[in-house]
GROMACS .gro file of C-alpha atoms in nm:
model
   83
    1LYS     CA    1  -0.002   0.000   0.000
    2VAL     CA    2   0.132   0.340  -0.099
    3GLN     CA    3   0.008   0.671   0.054
    4PHE     CA    4   0.025   0.988  -0.147
    5ASN     CA    5  -0.121   1.342  -0.138
    6VAL     CA    6  -0.346   1.488  -0.401
    7VAL     CA    7  -0.479   1.840  -0.453
    8LEU     CA    8  -0.833   1.896  -0.583
    9THR     CA    9  -0.877   2.221  -0.767
   10PRO     CA   10  -1.237   2.317  -0.853
   11GLU     CA   11  -1.300   2.409  -1.216
   12ASP     CA   12  -1.381   2.775  -1.281
   13ASP     CA   13  -1.731   2.687  -1.397
   14GLY     CA   14  -1.802   2.503  -1.074
   15ILE     CA   15  -1.842   2.164  -1.243
   16GLY     CA   16  -1.566   1.918  -1.166
   17TYR     CA   17  -1.221   1.901  -1.015
   18VAL     CA   18  -0.872   1.879  -1.158
   19VAL     CA   19  -0.655   1.654  -0.947
   20THR     CA   20  -0.275   1.682  -0.923
   21SER     CA   21  -0.025   1.529  -0.684
   22PRO     CA   22   0.291   1.684  -0.544
   23ASP     CA   23   0.411   1.334  -0.466
   24ILE     CA   24   0.371   1.167  -0.804
   25GLN     CA   25   0.517   1.358  -1.102
   26GLY     CA   26   0.283   1.366  -1.398
   27LEU     CA   27  -0.041   1.279  -1.212
   28VAL     CA   28  -0.313   1.499  -1.352
   29THR     CA   29  -0.672   1.376  -1.380
   30TYR     CA   30  -1.032   1.499  -1.354
   31GLY     CA   31  -1.364   1.405  -1.205
   32GLU     CA   32  -1.705   1.567  -1.215
   33THR     CA   33  -1.756   1.509  -0.841
   34ARG     CA   34  -1.509   1.493  -0.551
   35GLU     CA   35  -1.567   1.119  -0.522
   36GLU     CA   36  -1.506   1.059  -0.890
   37ALA     CA   37  -1.200   1.283  -0.886
   38LEU     CA   38  -1.049   1.092  -0.597
   39ALA     CA   39  -1.123   0.760  -0.756
   40MET     CA   40  -0.964   0.872  -1.083
   41ALA     CA   41  -0.660   0.991  -0.880
   42VAL     CA   42  -0.613   0.642  -0.730
   43ASP     CA   43  -0.639   0.486  -1.080
   44ALA     CA   44  -0.392   0.733  -1.232
   45ALA     CA   45  -0.150   0.704  -0.940
   46GLU     CA   46  -0.149   0.319  -0.964
   47ALA     CA   47  -0.079   0.336  -1.334
   48LEU     CA   48   0.198   0.595  -1.298
   49LEU     CA   49   0.360   0.411  -1.008
   50LEU     CA   50   0.356   0.084  -1.195
   51CYS     CA   51   0.536   0.257  -1.483
   52THR     CA   52   0.786   0.406  -1.229
   53LEU     CA   53   0.861   0.059  -1.091
   54ALA     CA   54   0.882  -0.089  -1.441
   55ASP     CA   55   1.142   0.176  -1.527
   56GLY     CA   56   1.343   0.070  -1.212
   57ASP     CA   57   1.283   0.397  -1.031
   58GLU     CA   58   1.189   0.428  -0.666
   59VAL     CA   59   0.831   0.496  -0.559
   60PRO     CA   60   0.803   0.844  -0.408
   61VAL     CA   61   0.722   0.879  -0.031
   62SER     CA   62   0.461   1.125   0.087
   63PRO     CA   63   0.615   1.436   0.249
   64GLY     CA   64   0.341   1.454   0.518
   65PRO     CA   65   0.053   1.673   0.620
   66THR     CA   66   0.209   2.016   0.561
   67LEU     CA   67   0.057   2.038   0.216
   68GLU     CA   68  -0.243   2.245   0.321
   69LYS     CA   69  -0.007   2.533   0.382
   70ILE     CA   70   0.142   2.501   0.034
   71TRP     CA   71  -0.198   2.516  -0.150
   72PRO     CA   72  -0.430   2.751   0.038
   73GLY     CA   73  -0.779   2.738  -0.093
   74HIS     CA   74  -0.738   2.391  -0.239
   75THR     CA   75  -0.848   2.062  -0.087
   76VAL     CA   76  -0.564   1.826   0.000
   77PHE     CA   77  -0.623   1.458   0.055
   78GLU     CA   78  -0.399   1.167   0.144
   79LEU     CA   79  -0.509   0.861  -0.053
   80ASP     CA   80  -0.410   0.495  -0.034
   81GLY     CA   81  -0.326   0.308  -0.350
   82TRP     CA   82  -0.240  -0.056  -0.393
   83MET     CA   83   0.077  -0.179  -0.561
   0.00000   0.00000   0.00000
């Protein structure tokens, strides 16, 4: 199990969320609801982390709960993904 942080940024039109992760380079996804956005983040993270492992690179480790200070006004979650 791998834990990672994601940041949900609401779309300007109020419909949907863009999801990024400071812990997993290249993770960008979208969901129309918070629940869908978080589920998409787990799927995207698992795919990216599997590619990282396949390339022989190390899996990133979450920096911890200080992220809310880095992205004021955004929603920060710590998610669990399976490897």
